[in-house]
Short mmCIF file of C-alpha atoms in Angstrom, two decimals:
data_model
loop_
_atom_site.label_atom_id
_atom_site.label_comp_id
_atom_site.label_asym_id
_atom_site.label_seq_id
_atom_site.Cartn_x
_atom_site.Cartn_y
_atom_site.Cartn_z
CA ASP A 660 -48.14 -29.35 36.20
CA ALA A 661 -45.24 -27.19 37.08
CA GLY A 662 -45.51 -25.42 40.60
CA ILE A 663 -46.31 -21.89 39.49
CA THR A 664 -48.76 -19.51 41.27
CA GLN A 665 -49.77 -16.00 40.68
CA SER A 666 -51.34 -13.61 42.92
CA PRO A 667 -53.81 -11.89 42.78
CA ARG A 668 -55.78 -13.77 39.96
CA HIS A 669 -57.94 -10.83 39.47
CA LYS A 670 -57.70 -7.40 40.37
CA VAL A 671 -59.47 -4.10 39.43
CA THR A 672 -57.50 -0.86 40.34
CA GLU A 673 -57.87 2.88 39.16
CA THR A 674 -55.37 4.96 37.15
CA GLY A 675 -52.60 6.15 38.85
CA THR A 676 -52.46 3.53 41.53
CA PRO A 677 -49.40 1.10 42.26
CA VAL A 678 -50.06 -2.26 41.47
CA THR A 679 -47.84 -5.34 42.44
CA LEU A 680 -48.25 -8.97 40.94
CA ARG A 681 -46.45 -11.82 42.45
CA CYS A 682 -45.09 -15.03 40.71
CA HIS A 683 -44.20 -17.87 42.94
CA GLN A 684 -42.39 -21.09 41.90
CA THR A 685 -41.57 -24.41 43.53
CA GLU A 686 -39.44 -25.70 40.62
CA ASN A 687 -36.12 -23.91 41.54
CA HIS A 688 -36.07 -23.04 38.06
CA ARG A 689 -33.36 -20.40 37.29
CA TYR A 690 -35.27 -18.17 34.73
CA MET A 691 -38.41 -16.21 35.24
CA TYR A 692 -40.59 -14.44 32.98
CA TRP A 693 -43.45 -11.68 32.93
CA TYR A 694 -45.76 -11.58 29.92
CA ARG A 695 -48.84 -9.65 29.05
CA GLN A 696 -51.36 -11.12 26.59
CA ASP A 697 -53.67 -8.87 24.62
CA PRO A 698 -55.79 -9.46 21.74
CA GLY A 699 -54.17 -9.68 18.34
CA HIS A 700 -50.97 -9.43 19.80
CA GLY A 701 -49.98 -12.66 21.33
CA LEU A 702 -47.95 -12.87 24.51
CA ARG A 703 -45.40 -10.18 24.77
CA LEU A 704 -42.24 -10.12 27.34
CA ILE A 705 -42.31 -7.41 29.72
CA HIS A 706 -39.19 -8.18 31.88
CA TYR A 707 -37.16 -11.51 32.72
CA SER A 708 -34.96 -12.59 35.45
CA TYR A 709 -31.91 -14.92 34.86
CA GLY A 710 -31.07 -15.26 38.70
CA VAL A 711 -31.55 -13.63 42.25
CA LYS A 712 -31.43 -9.93 41.74
CA ASP A 713 -30.66 -10.22 37.97
CA THR A 714 -33.14 -9.02 35.65
CA ASP A 715 -33.55 -7.40 32.26
CA LYS A 716 -36.15 -5.70 29.97
CA GLY A 717 -38.19 -7.26 27.70
CA GLU A 718 -40.08 -5.97 24.64
CA VAL A 719 -42.56 -4.05 26.27
CA SER A 720 -41.02 -3.00 29.56
CA ASP A 721 -42.00 0.97 29.65
CA GLY A 722 -44.10 1.17 32.77
CA TYR A 723 -43.27 -1.69 34.64
CA SER A 724 -40.59 -2.51 37.10
CA VAL A 725 -39.59 -6.08 38.55
CA SER A 726 -37.62 -7.51 41.37
CA ARG A 727 -36.18 -10.93 42.30
CA SER A 728 -35.02 -11.22 45.88
CA LYS A 729 -35.58 -15.05 46.12
CA THR A 730 -35.19 -17.69 43.66
CA GLU A 731 -38.97 -18.74 44.04
CA ASP A 732 -40.60 -15.13 43.85
CA PHE A 733 -40.67 -12.53 40.94
CA LEU A 734 -42.47 -9.53 41.54
CA LEU A 735 -44.00 -7.17 38.37
CA THR A 736 -44.80 -3.81 39.66
CA LEU A 737 -46.88 -0.97 37.98
CA GLU A 738 -45.84 2.14 39.63
CA SER A 739 -48.68 4.05 38.11
CA ALA A 740 -51.33 1.94 36.59
CA THR A 741 -52.74 3.28 33.24
CA SER A 742 -55.70 2.07 31.21
CA SER A 743 -53.23 0.72 28.65
CA GLN A 744 -51.91 -1.87 31.14
CA THR A 745 -55.31 -3.64 31.34
CA SER A 746 -54.18 -7.07 30.29
CA VAL A 747 -53.65 -10.74 31.25
CA TYR A 748 -50.29 -11.32 32.92
CA PHE A 749 -48.65 -14.53 32.77
CA CYS A 750 -45.43 -15.41 34.72
CA ALA A 751 -43.37 -18.27 33.04
CA ILE A 752 -40.41 -20.18 34.35
CA SER A 753 -37.53 -22.22 32.48
CA ASP A 754 -34.54 -24.28 33.65
CA LEU A 755 -32.65 -23.07 30.53
CA ALA A 756 -32.63 -19.89 28.53
CA GLY A 757 -32.04 -18.66 24.83
CA ILE A 758 -32.07 -21.21 21.95
CA ARG A 759 -31.21 -24.15 24.69
CA GLN A 760 -34.64 -23.89 26.32
CA GLU A 761 -36.87 -26.37 25.50
CA THR A 762 -39.99 -24.79 27.00
CA GLN A 763 -41.53 -22.45 29.48
CA TYR A 764 -44.05 -23.25 32.04
CA PHE A 765 -46.67 -20.83 32.54
CA GLY A 766 -48.64 -19.55 35.77
CA PRO A 767 -52.37 -19.45 35.74
CA GLY A 768 -52.40 -15.78 34.80
CA THR A 769 -53.44 -12.49 36.52
CA ARG A 770 -56.43 -10.56 34.99
CA LEU A 771 -55.91 -6.71 35.51
CA LEU A 772 -58.47 -4.09 34.91
CA VAL A 773 -57.35 -0.35 35.13
CA LEU A 774 -60.34 1.95 35.32
CA ARG B 1176 -44.35 -6.78 10.37
CA LYS B 1177 -44.83 -9.09 13.24
CA GLU B 1178 -41.88 -11.49 13.97
CA VAL B 1179 -44.32 -14.31 14.04
CA GLU B 1180 -47.67 -14.23 12.17
CA GLN B 1181 -50.52 -16.77 12.34
CA ASP B 1182 -53.90 -16.50 10.75
CA PRO B 1183 -56.25 -16.02 13.77
CA GLY B 1184 -59.26 -17.96 12.56
CA PRO B 1185 -61.56 -19.04 14.07
CA PHE B 1186 -61.31 -22.28 12.35
CA ASN B 1187 -64.86 -23.94 12.82
CA VAL B 1188 -64.86 -27.60 12.05
CA PRO B 1189 -66.68 -30.63 12.68
CA GLU B 1190 -65.65 -33.58 14.47
CA GLY B 1191 -63.46 -36.00 12.58
CA ALA B 1192 -62.27 -33.19 10.20
CA THR B 1193 -58.68 -32.78 9.38
CA VAL B 1194 -57.64 -29.17 9.91
CA ALA B 1195 -54.14 -27.62 9.43
CA PHE B 1196 -52.61 -24.31 10.81
CA ASN B 1197 -49.74 -22.34 9.03
CA CYS B 1198 -47.20 -19.96 11.08
CA THR B 1199 -44.80 -17.63 9.36
CA TYR B 1200 -41.69 -15.94 10.86
CA SER B 1201 -39.57 -13.27 9.90
CA ASN B 1202 -36.15 -13.94 11.55
CA SER B 1203 -34.19 -16.47 9.36
CA ALA B 1204 -31.79 -16.96 12.23
CA SER B 1205 -34.53 -18.57 14.56
CA GLN B 1206 -33.41 -21.83 15.86
CA SER B 1207 -36.47 -23.65 17.49
CA PHE B 1208 -40.04 -23.87 17.17
CA PHE B 1209 -43.02 -25.00 19.02
CA TRP B 1210 -46.74 -25.23 19.24
CA TYR B 1211 -48.45 -24.45 22.39
CA ARG B 1212 -52.12 -24.81 23.18
CA GLN B 1213 -54.10 -22.57 25.30
CA ASP B 1214 -57.49 -23.17 26.45
CA CYS B 1215 -60.15 -20.29 27.08
CA ARG B 1216 -59.06 -18.20 29.94
CA LYS B 1217 -56.30 -20.74 30.91
CA GLU B 1218 -52.46 -20.46 30.51
CA PRO B 1219 -50.72 -21.80 27.46
CA LYS B 1220 -49.09 -25.28 27.68
CA LEU B 1221 -46.44 -26.97 25.40
CA LEU B 1222 -48.32 -29.00 22.86
CA MET B 1223 -45.22 -30.25 20.71
CA SER B 1224 -41.85 -29.14 19.46
CA VAL B 1225 -41.18 -28.86 15.71
CA TYR B 1226 -38.24 -30.46 14.07
CA SER B 1227 -36.80 -29.90 10.80
CA SER B 1228 -37.51 -33.34 9.63
CA GLY B 1229 -41.22 -32.99 10.99
CA ASN B 1230 -42.68 -34.80 13.67
CA GLU B 1231 -45.67 -36.67 14.88
CA ASP B 1232 -47.54 -37.12 18.12
CA GLY B 1233 -50.60 -39.43 17.77
CA ARG B 1234 -53.15 -37.19 15.66
CA PHE B 1235 -50.79 -34.12 15.66
CA THR B 1236 -48.11 -33.66 13.06
CA ALA B 1237 -45.90 -30.52 12.68
CA GLN B 1238 -43.61 -29.66 10.05
CA LEU B 1239 -40.97 -26.84 9.45
CA ASN B 1240 -40.02 -25.21 6.27
CA ARG B 1241 -37.03 -23.15 6.71
CA ALA B 1242 -36.47 -21.98 3.27
CA SER B 1243 -39.80 -20.44 3.19
CA GLN B 1244 -39.94 -19.73 6.90
CA TYR B 1245 -42.96 -21.08 8.11
CA ILE B 1246 -44.31 -24.03 10.19
CA SER B 1247 -47.42 -25.81 10.36
CA LEU B 1248 -49.60 -27.84 12.63
CA LEU B 1249 -52.12 -30.86 11.12
CA ILE B 1250 -54.76 -32.25 13.32
CA ARG B 1251 -56.39 -35.45 12.05
CA ASP B 1252 -59.65 -36.81 13.20
CA SER B 1253 -60.44 -33.80 15.24
CA LYS B 1254 -62.05 -34.01 18.61
CA LEU B 1255 -64.40 -31.58 20.43
CA SER B 1256 -61.43 -31.40 23.18
CA ASP B 1257 -59.36 -30.10 20.55
CA SER B 1258 -61.18 -26.69 20.78
CA ALA B 1259 -58.56 -24.15 21.99
CA THR B 1260 -56.19 -21.59 20.65
CA TYR B 1261 -53.11 -22.75 19.14
CA LEU B 1262 -49.88 -20.60 19.46
CA CYS B 1263 -47.00 -20.89 17.27
CA VAL B 1264 -43.67 -20.02 19.14
CA VAL B 1265 -40.33 -19.16 17.69
CA ILE B 1266 -37.00 -18.87 19.29
CA ASN B 1267 -34.05 -16.92 18.31
CA ASN B 1268 -32.64 -15.87 21.50
CA ASP B 1269 -35.93 -14.75 23.28
CA MET B 1270 -39.18 -16.79 22.92
CA ARG B 1271 -41.51 -14.94 20.28
CA PHE B 1272 -45.27 -15.77 20.26
CA GLY B 1273 -47.76 -15.62 17.41
CA ALA B 1274 -51.07 -14.11 18.44
CA GLY B 1275 -52.81 -17.65 18.11
CA THR B 1276 -55.35 -19.42 15.79
CA ARG B 1277 -58.52 -20.23 17.36
CA LEU B 1278 -60.10 -23.74 16.78
CA THR B 1279 -63.64 -24.85 17.48
CA VAL B 1280 -64.78 -28.18 16.73
CA LYS B 1281 -68.23 -28.79 16.70
CA PRO B 1282 -70.47 -32.15 16.94
#
C-alpha cells in the first residue's frame, strides 16, 4: 500500500469553527489531491497541488483552502465549517497528472461531522 | 447531467453468479478509463484499467465502447469477497468518478 496517512481520522465540530485536515505521504509523489465523498455524488475534487506552494481549485472548492509547504504534506482548511461540509474527505497522490496518470493512491479518509 | 453515471444498485447475487456493471460518460474526449473498488468505510483502490481492446484479469473483464461512450465490468464466478462498491473512473484532464455500484455477494 502507498504510504499515505490522514489526520485526524474522525472529527466532530460545530458550525463556524475552523478545521484543518492533514495529508502526509512518504512516496515523494508530485501531485496531491483532496476529494470529498457524499452519497449519490461519488468523489468530487476540492483542490489539488502540482508541487510545493502550487495549488489549484477543483470542482467543489468554495469554502475550502489548501496549503502545501512541503512535498509530503497537503493541508485542507475549512475556514468556517458548515453542515454542508459534513462528508468523508480523501487525500490522494499520483506521480503523473492529467491524461498521463495511471492511477491515484488514496489515504484512509477523514470522517467529518459538522453540527 | 453527471459526467460519469452508474447504476447505484445494489446488486445482490449468489456466490458463483456472473454480474455485469455499466458506466456511461458524457465527455467524448475522455482518454483513460478505470474501475476502482471501494470496500465499506475504506478508501478506493484501483481494480483495473480499461483498454479499447478490452482486457481481462482473472475473473474480471473490462470493456470500452467509445462509440456509445460506456465502459463495463464483468465479474464471473462471484465470491463473497467481491462484495464492495465499484467505481467507474474517467479521465479527460481531471479524474471523474462515478457514484459507484454496490455489489453484495451472498452465500
